[in-house]
XYZ file of C-alpha atoms in Angstrom:
604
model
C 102.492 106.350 58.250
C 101.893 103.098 59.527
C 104.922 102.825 61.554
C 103.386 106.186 63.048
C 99.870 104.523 63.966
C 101.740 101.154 65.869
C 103.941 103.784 67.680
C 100.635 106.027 68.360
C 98.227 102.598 69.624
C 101.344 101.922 72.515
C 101.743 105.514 73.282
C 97.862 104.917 73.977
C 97.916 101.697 76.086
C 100.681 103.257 78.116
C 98.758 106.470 79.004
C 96.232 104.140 80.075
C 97.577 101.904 82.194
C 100.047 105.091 83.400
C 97.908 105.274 86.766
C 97.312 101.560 87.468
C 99.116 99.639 90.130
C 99.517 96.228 91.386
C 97.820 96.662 93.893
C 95.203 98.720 92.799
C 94.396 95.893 90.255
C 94.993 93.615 93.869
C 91.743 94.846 94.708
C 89.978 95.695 92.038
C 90.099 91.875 91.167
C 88.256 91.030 94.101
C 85.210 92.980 94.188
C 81.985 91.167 93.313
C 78.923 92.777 91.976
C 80.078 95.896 93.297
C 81.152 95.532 96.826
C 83.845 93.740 98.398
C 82.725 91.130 101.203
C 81.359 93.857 103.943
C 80.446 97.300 104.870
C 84.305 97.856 106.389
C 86.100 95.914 103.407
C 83.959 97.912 100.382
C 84.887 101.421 102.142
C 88.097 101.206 102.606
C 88.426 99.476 99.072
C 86.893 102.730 97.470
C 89.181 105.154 99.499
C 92.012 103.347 98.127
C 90.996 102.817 94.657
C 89.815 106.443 94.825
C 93.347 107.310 94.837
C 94.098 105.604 91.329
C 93.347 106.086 87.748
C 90.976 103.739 85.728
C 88.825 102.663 88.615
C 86.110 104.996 88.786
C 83.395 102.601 87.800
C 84.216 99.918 91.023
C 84.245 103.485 93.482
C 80.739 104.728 91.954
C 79.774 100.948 92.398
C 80.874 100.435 95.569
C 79.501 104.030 96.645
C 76.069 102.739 95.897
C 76.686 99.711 97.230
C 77.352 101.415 100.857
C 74.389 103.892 100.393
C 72.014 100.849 100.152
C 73.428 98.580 103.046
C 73.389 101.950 105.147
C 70.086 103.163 103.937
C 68.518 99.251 104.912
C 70.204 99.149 108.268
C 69.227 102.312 109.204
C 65.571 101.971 108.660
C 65.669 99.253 111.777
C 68.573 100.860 113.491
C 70.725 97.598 112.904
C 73.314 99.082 111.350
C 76.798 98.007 113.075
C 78.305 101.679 114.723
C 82.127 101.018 113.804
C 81.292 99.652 110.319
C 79.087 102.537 109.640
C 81.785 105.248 110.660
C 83.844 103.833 108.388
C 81.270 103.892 105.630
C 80.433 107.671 106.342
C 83.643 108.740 106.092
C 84.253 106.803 103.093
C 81.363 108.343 101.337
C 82.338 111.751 102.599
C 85.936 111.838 100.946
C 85.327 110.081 97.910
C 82.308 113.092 97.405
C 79.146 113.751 95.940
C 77.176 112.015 98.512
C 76.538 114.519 100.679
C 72.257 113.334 101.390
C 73.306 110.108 102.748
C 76.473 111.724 104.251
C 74.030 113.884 106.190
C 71.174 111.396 107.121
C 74.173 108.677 108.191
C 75.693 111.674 110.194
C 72.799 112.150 112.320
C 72.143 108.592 113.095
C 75.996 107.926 113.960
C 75.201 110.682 116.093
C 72.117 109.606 117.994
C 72.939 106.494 118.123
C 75.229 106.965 121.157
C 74.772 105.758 124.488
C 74.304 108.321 127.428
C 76.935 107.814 131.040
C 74.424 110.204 132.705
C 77.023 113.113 134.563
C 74.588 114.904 136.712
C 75.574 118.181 135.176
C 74.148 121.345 136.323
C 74.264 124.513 133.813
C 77.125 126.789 135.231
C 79.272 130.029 132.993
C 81.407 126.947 131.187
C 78.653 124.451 130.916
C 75.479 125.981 129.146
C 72.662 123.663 127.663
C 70.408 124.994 124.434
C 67.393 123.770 122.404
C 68.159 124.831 118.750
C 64.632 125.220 116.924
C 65.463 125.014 112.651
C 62.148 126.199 111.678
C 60.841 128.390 108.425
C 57.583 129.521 110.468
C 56.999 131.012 113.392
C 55.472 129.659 116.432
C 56.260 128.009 119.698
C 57.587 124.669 121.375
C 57.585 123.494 125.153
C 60.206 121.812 126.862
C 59.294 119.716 130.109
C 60.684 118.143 132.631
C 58.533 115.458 134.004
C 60.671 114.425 136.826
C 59.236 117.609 137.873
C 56.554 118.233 136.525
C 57.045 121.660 135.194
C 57.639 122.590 131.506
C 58.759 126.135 129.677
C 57.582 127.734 126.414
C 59.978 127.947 123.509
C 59.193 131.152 121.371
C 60.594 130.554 118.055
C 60.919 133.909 115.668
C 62.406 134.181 112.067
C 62.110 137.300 111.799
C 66.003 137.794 112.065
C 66.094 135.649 109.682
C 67.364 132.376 111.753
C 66.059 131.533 115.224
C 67.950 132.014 118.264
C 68.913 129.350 120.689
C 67.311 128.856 123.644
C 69.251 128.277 126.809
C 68.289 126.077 129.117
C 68.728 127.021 132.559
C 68.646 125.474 135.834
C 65.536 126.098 136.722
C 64.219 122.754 134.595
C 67.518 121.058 134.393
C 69.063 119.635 137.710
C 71.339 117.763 138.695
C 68.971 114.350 138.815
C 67.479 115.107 135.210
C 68.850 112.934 132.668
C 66.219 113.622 130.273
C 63.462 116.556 128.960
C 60.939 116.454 126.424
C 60.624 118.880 123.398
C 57.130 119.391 121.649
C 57.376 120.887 118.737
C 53.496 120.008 117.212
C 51.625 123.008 116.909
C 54.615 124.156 114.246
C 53.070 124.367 110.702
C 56.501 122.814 109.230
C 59.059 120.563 110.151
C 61.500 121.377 112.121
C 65.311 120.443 112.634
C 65.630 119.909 116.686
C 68.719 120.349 118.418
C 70.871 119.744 121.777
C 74.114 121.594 122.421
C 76.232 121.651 125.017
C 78.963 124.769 125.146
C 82.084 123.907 127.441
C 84.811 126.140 127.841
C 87.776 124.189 128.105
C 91.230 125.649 129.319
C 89.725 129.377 127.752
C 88.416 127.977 124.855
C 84.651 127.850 124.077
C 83.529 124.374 122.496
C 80.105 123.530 120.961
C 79.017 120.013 121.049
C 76.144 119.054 119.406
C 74.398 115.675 122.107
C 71.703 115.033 120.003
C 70.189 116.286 116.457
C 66.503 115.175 114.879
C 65.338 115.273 111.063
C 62.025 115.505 110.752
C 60.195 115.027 114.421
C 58.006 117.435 116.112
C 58.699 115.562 119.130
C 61.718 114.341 120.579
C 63.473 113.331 124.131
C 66.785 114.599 124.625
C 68.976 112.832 126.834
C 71.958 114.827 129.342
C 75.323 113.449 130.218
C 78.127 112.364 128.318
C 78.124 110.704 124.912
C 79.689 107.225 123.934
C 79.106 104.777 121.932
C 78.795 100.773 121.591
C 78.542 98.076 118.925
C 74.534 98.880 118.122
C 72.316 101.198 117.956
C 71.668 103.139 121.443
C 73.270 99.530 123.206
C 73.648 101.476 126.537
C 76.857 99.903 126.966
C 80.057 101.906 125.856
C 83.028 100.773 123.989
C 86.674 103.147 123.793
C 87.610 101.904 120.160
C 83.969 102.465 118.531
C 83.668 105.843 120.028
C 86.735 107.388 118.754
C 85.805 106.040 115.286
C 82.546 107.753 115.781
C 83.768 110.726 117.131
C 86.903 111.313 114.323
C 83.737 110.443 111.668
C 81.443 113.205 112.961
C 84.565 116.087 113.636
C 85.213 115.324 109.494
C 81.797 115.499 108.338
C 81.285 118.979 110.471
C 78.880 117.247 113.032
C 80.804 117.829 116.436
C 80.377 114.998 119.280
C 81.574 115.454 122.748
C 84.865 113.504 123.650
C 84.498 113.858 127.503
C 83.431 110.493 128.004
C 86.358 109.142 125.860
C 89.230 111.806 127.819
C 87.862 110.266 130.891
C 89.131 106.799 130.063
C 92.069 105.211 131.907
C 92.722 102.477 129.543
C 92.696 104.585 126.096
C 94.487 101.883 123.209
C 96.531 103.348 120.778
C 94.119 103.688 118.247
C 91.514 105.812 120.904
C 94.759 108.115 121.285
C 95.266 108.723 117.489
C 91.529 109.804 117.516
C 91.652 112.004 120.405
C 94.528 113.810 119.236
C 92.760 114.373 115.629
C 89.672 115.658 117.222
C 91.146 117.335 120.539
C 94.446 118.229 118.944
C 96.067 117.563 122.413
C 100.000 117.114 122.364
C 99.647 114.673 125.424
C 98.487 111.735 123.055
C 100.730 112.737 120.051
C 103.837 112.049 122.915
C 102.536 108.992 124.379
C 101.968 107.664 120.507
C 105.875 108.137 120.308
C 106.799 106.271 122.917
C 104.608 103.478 122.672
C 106.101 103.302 118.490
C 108.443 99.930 118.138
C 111.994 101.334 116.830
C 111.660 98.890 114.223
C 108.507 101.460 112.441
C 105.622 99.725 114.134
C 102.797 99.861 116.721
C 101.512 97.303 118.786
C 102.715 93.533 118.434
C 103.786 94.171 115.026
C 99.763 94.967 114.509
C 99.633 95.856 110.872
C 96.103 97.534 110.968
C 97.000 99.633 113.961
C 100.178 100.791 112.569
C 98.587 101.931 109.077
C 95.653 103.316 110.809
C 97.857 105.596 112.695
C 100.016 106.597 109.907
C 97.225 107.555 108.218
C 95.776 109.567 110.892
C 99.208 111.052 111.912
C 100.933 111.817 108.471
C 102.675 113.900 107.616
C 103.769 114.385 110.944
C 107.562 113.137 111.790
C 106.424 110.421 114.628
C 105.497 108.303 111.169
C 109.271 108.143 109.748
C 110.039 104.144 109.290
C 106.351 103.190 109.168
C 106.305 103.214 105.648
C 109.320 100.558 104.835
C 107.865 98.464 108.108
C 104.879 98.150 106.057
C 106.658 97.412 102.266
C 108.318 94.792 104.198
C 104.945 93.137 105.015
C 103.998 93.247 101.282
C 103.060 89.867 99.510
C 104.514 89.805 96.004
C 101.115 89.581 94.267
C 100.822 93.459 95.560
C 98.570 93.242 98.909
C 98.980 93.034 102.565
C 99.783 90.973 104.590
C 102.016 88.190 103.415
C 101.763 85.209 103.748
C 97.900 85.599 103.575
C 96.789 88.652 102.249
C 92.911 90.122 102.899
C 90.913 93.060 101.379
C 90.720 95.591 104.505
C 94.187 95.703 105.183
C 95.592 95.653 101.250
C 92.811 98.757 100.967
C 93.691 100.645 104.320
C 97.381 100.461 103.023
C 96.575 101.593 99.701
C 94.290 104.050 101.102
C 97.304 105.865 103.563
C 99.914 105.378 100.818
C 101.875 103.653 104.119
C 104.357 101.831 102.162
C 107.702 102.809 100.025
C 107.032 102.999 96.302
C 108.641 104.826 93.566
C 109.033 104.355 89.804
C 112.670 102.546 90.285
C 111.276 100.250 93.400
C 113.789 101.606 95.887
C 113.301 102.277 99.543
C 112.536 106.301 100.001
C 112.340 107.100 103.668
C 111.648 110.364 103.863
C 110.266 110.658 100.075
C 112.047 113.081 98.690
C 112.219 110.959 95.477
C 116.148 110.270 96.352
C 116.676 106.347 96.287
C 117.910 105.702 100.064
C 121.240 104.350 98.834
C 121.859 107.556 96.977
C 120.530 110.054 99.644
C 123.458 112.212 102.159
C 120.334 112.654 104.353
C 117.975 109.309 104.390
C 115.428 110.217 107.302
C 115.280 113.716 105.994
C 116.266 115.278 109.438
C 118.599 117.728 108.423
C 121.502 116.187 109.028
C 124.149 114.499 106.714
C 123.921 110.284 107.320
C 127.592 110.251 108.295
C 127.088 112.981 111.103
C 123.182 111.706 111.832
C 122.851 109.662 115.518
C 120.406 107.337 113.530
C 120.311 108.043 110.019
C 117.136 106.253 109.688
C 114.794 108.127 112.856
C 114.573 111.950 112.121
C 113.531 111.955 115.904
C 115.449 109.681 117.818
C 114.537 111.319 121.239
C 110.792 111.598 119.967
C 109.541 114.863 121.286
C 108.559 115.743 117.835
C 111.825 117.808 116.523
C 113.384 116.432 113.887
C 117.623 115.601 114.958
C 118.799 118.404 113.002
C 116.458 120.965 114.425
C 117.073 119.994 117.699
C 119.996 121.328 120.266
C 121.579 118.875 121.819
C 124.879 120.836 123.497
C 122.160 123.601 124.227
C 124.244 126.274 123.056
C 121.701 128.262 120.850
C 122.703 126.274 117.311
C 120.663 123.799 115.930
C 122.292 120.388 115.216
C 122.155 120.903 111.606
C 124.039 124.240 112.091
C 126.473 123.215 114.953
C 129.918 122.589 113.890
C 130.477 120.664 117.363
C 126.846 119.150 118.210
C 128.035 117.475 121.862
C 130.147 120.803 122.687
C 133.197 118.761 123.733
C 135.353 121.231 121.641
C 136.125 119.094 118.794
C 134.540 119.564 115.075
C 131.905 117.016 114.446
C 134.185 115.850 111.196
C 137.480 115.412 114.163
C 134.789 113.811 116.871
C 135.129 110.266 117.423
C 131.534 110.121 118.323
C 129.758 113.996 117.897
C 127.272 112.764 120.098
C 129.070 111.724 123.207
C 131.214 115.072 125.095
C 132.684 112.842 126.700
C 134.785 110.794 123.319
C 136.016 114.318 122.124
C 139.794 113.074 121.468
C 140.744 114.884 118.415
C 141.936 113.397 115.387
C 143.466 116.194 114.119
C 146.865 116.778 113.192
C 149.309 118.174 115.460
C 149.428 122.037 114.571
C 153.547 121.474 114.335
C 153.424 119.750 111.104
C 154.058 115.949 112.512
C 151.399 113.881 111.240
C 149.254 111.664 114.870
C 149.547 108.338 113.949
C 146.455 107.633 115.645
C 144.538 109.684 113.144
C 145.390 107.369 110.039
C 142.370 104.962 109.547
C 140.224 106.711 111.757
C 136.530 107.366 110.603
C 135.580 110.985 108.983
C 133.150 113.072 107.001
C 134.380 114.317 103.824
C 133.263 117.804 101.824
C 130.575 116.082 100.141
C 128.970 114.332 103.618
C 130.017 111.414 102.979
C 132.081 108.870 105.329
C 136.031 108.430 104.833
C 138.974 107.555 106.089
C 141.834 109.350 107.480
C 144.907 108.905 105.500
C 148.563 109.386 106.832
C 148.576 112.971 106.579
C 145.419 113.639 107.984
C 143.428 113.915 104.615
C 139.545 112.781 104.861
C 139.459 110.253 101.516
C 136.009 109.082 100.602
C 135.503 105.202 100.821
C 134.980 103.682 97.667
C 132.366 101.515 96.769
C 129.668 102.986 99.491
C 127.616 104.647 97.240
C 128.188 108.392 98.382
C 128.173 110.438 96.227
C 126.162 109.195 94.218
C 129.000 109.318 91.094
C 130.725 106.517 93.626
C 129.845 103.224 91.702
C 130.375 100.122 93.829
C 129.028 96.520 94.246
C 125.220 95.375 95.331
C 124.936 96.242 99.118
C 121.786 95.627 101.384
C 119.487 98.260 102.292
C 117.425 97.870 105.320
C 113.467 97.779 105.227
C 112.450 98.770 108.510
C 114.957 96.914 111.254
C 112.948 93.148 110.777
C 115.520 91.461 109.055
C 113.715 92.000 105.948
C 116.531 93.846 102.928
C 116.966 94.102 100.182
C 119.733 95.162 97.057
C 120.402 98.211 95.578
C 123.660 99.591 93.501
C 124.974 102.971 93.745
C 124.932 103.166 90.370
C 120.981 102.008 90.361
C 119.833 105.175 88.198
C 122.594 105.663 85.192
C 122.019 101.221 84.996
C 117.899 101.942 85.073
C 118.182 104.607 82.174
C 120.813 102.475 80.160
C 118.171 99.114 80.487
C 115.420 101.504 79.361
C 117.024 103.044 76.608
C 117.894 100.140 75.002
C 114.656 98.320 75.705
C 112.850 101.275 73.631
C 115.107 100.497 70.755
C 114.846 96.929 71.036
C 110.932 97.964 70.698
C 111.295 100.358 68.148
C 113.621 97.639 66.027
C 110.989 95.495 66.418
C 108.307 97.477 65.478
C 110.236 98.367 62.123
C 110.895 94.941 61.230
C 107.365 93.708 61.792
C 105.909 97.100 60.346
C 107.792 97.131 57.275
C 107.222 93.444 57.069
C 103.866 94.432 56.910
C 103.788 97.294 54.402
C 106.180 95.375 51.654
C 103.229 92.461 52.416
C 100.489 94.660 51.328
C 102.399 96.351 48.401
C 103.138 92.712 47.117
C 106.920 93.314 47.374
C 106.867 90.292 49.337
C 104.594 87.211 48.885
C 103.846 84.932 51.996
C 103.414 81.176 51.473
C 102.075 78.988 54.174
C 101.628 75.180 54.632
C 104.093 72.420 54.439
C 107.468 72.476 52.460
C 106.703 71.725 48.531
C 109.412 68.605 47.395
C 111.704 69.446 44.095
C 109.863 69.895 40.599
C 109.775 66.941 37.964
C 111.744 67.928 34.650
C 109.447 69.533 32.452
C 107.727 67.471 30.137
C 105.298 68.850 26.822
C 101.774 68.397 26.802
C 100.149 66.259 24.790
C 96.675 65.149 23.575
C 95.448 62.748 25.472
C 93.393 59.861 24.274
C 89.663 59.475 25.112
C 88.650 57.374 27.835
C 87.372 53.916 26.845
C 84.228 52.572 28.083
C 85.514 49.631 30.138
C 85.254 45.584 28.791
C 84.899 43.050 30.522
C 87.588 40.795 30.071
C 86.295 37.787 28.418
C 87.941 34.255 26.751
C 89.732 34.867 23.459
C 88.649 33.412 20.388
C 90.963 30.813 18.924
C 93.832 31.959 16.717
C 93.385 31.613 13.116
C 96.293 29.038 11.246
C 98.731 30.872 8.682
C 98.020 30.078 5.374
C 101.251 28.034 4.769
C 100.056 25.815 7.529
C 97.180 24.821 5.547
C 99.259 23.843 2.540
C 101.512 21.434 4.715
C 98.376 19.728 5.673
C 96.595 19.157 2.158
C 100.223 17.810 1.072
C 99.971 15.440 3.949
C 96.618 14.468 3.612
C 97.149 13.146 -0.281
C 100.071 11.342 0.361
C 98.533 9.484 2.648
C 95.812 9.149 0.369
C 98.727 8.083 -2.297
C 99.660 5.513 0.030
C 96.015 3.558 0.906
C 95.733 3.552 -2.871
C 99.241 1.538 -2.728
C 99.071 -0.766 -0.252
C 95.308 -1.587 -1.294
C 96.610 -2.705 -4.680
C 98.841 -5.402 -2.878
């Protein structure tokens, strides 16, 4: 039973700390009183720890963190534009903030800066005044350039009121601004600008300008962009597209014309265009402007994962991922040698990096260790047959290899027994992707063996590379890991074309299970020892004695009664000895003889 409760208490801890990551905990380590440094860093920390389990007090934190700094800012119309779309789109994925998600919306929106068109209303450019109102009654819109004004009739009695279009009669093509008057409304209304464009046959509904609240309000004509503050009337390509992907996933449509219109478009503008526009034209110029080594830029780490993340799961991303794990520090965050919060979370936050339970690079994720997968970039076709066995679309115009036709002769690669249509099998090709090396390597029909085939490079039935042999056989190279029941030595696998690798054996999986199988026994011996250690302990099987090492036992000796104590003396001087009574005799004797003797001599 006890055994059972130790087993039960790790079984616990592991669940636990099942979800947790290094760098998750990376992060998490670094927030302070609930944020992390600034607006930017603290949103894109909760997006990535949003992702993980266990960290759902620091995202509530750091949620309310945002909602405050937003809710201050906005009050003066301080707030920084950029750091703000990144803090409403934070709060609108992680969810339940869907009031400050709103009110944030709306300012993001009006906080745009006007490049004044001159636009008259025509069929495929109409101008409204939406009216949100729960009472009836009336508005006027004016023009003061010209001094005239129209009435606004608002009716609920269809049970929403109807837009009201504004026609050219008050808008010209020298107004860049009308008034709407709202006051004699007995409730507050929601006030509105939208612009409809049909573009290429498709009808689009932008909304220019939106008010909470007002019964007055100036609405402004041209097209939108946006700078670093707050109205700045300057106009910046990298703030608007964050702006503009922000209000297209929070529902609140802003007009891109003023960003399509740009001549020098970066590469992160033309991963927001193509989110909100969905045109191909940026997707393709994305591809070609992507380093072959799985990065964009000058090796710019935040522009890379900021693309991934916009583009995924879409093929133009393949080799990102190990670009980026070869930029990871070994304490778990980006980038080394001097790692920082809004890159570690914007990584975290895209997943842009290989990761799997064994640690080995997974191109195209299929949970198949690279060094034991027949098709690494997930392209269809088999590595030893594959162009580049590490781009699914080498000629990037966003079909995978194996989908593609290269020969065009109606078969796919991946279904093409000669791919380069130079009449020769792909397994008999010297190079299947080059008509023009189609010398077989096939035997000669008659029976005698071509020398020149013997050595030469092959695919065998399993898609895997061999050798010819001297009768024409395709043998499997040992030792390359393929299949994956081919055991051979540590070999390097590549991380993204830097010069970054690392090891992996062929044999990785059977070694991982072996090492964990005998690391749970070593556990479970342990646990047995110590637990039944413990148990024998309490049962008093087994008595525990602690301190220093007794020495050996005297001989045993019988008790006896002691004496009582004497009251100490003081030593003092003896008293003199008294004479033995034979003593005493000697000395009368003496004394009368010499007595005798006076008597004696006295007489003479």
């Amino acid at each position: 039973m006890y055994k059972k409760g130790i087993l039960l208490f790790i079984l616990i801890i592991l669940i636990g700390t099942a979800g947790a990551s290094s760098e998750a905990d990376w992060i998490a380590d670094r927030n302070t009183q609930g944020s992390w440094g600034n607006i930017r860093e603290t949103a894109y920390s909760i997006l990535a720890l949003d992702k993980e389990q266990g960290y759902e007090n620091l995202v509530l934190n750091g949620s309310r963190s945002l909602i405050i700094s937003l809710e201050n800012c906005m009050l003066t119309n301080s707030c920084n534009v950029k750091d703000t779309a990144v803090a409403v789109l934070a709060l609108h994925e992680v969810g339940n903030n869907a009031n400050i998600v709103n009110t944030a919306g709306t300012w993001l929106l009006n906080s745009r800066s006007i490049v004044f068109t001159g636009e008259l209303p025509t069929a495929s450019n109409q101008w409204f005044v939406q009216v949100v109102s729960s009472v009836a009654g009336s508005c006027v819109l004016t023009n003061y350039d010209l001094d005239s004004s129209l009435g606004v009739s608002i009716d609920t009695s269809q049970g929403y009121v109807p837009w009201f279009n504004v026609d050219s009669g008050i808008l010209t093509s020298t107004t860049s601004s009308l008034n709407l008057d709202c006051s004699s409304l007995g409730s507050t209304p929601v006030l509105s600008l939208i612009n409809k464009k049909d573009v290429s046959g498709v009808e689009n509904y932008f909304i220019k300008q939106e008010e909470h609240g007002k019964k007055n309000i100036t609405v402004s004509f041209g097209d939108p962009c946006w700078g670093a503050t707050y109205r700045s009337g300057s106009c910046d390509t990298e703030t608007t597209g964050y702006v503009l992907y922000t209000l297209n996933k929070i529902g609140k449509s802003g007009d891109p014309s003023w960003l399509v219109g740009q001549s020098n478009l970066g590469l992160k503008e033309k991963a927001f265009l193509f989110k909100v526009t969905n045109d191909n034209q940026y997707l393709t110029s994305l591809a070609q402007e992507k380093n072959s080594a799985g990065f964009w830029g000058t090796a710019d780490l935040t522009t890379t994962v900021l693309i991934y993340n916009l583009l995924k799961p879409n093929s133009i991303i393949s080799g990102v991922d190990n670009w980026v794990a070869s930029r990871r520090h070994n304490d778990g965050c980006w980038p080394k040698p001097n790692c920082n919060v809004e890159q570690t979370a914007l990584v975290m936050y895209g997943g842009s990096y290989t990761s799997s339970s064994s640690g080995c690079p997974d191109l195209d994720g299929d949970n198949t260790c690279d060094s034991d997968d027949s098709d690494i970039d997930g392209d269809g076709l088999l590595n030893g047959i594959d162009n580049n066995s590490r781009n699914p679309d080498t000629n990037n115009n966003g079909v995978l290899d194996g989908d593609d036709d290269y020969d065009r002769d109606g078969f796919v690669n991946k279904e093409d027994s000669d791919i380069d249509g130079d009449g020769v099998d792909n397994e008999d090709d010297r190079d299947p992707w080059d008509e023009t090396v189609g010398i077989t390597t096939r035997n000669d029909p008659s029976g005698d063996s071509d020398a020149s085939s013997l050595g030469n490079i092959c695919t065998t039935a399993e898609g895997c590379e061999g050798k010819r042999d001297a009768i024409g056989q395709c043998i499997d190279v040992s030792g390359d890991g393929c299949p994956v029941s081919d055991t051979s030595s540590r070999g390097e696998v590549d991380l993204g074309g830097t010069g970054t690798t690392g090891t992996s054996t062929s044999g990785s999986s059977d070694e991982g299970r072996s090492v964990l199988f005998w690391s749970l026994m070593v556990l479970l011996m342990l646990i047995i020892l110590f637990g039944g250690g413990f148990l024998a302990y309490k049962k008093g099987l087994l008595k525990l004695k602690f301190g220093n090492k007794p020495g050996p036992q005297a001989k045993y000796t019988p008790r006896l009664n002691q004496s009582k104590p004497q009251n100490y003396q003081p030593r003092v001087a003896s008293t003199p000895r008294k004479k033995p009574g034979i003593v005493s005799s000697i000395e009368k004797d003496l004394d009368q003889s010499m007595k005798d003797l006076e008597r004696l001599l006295g007489k003479k």
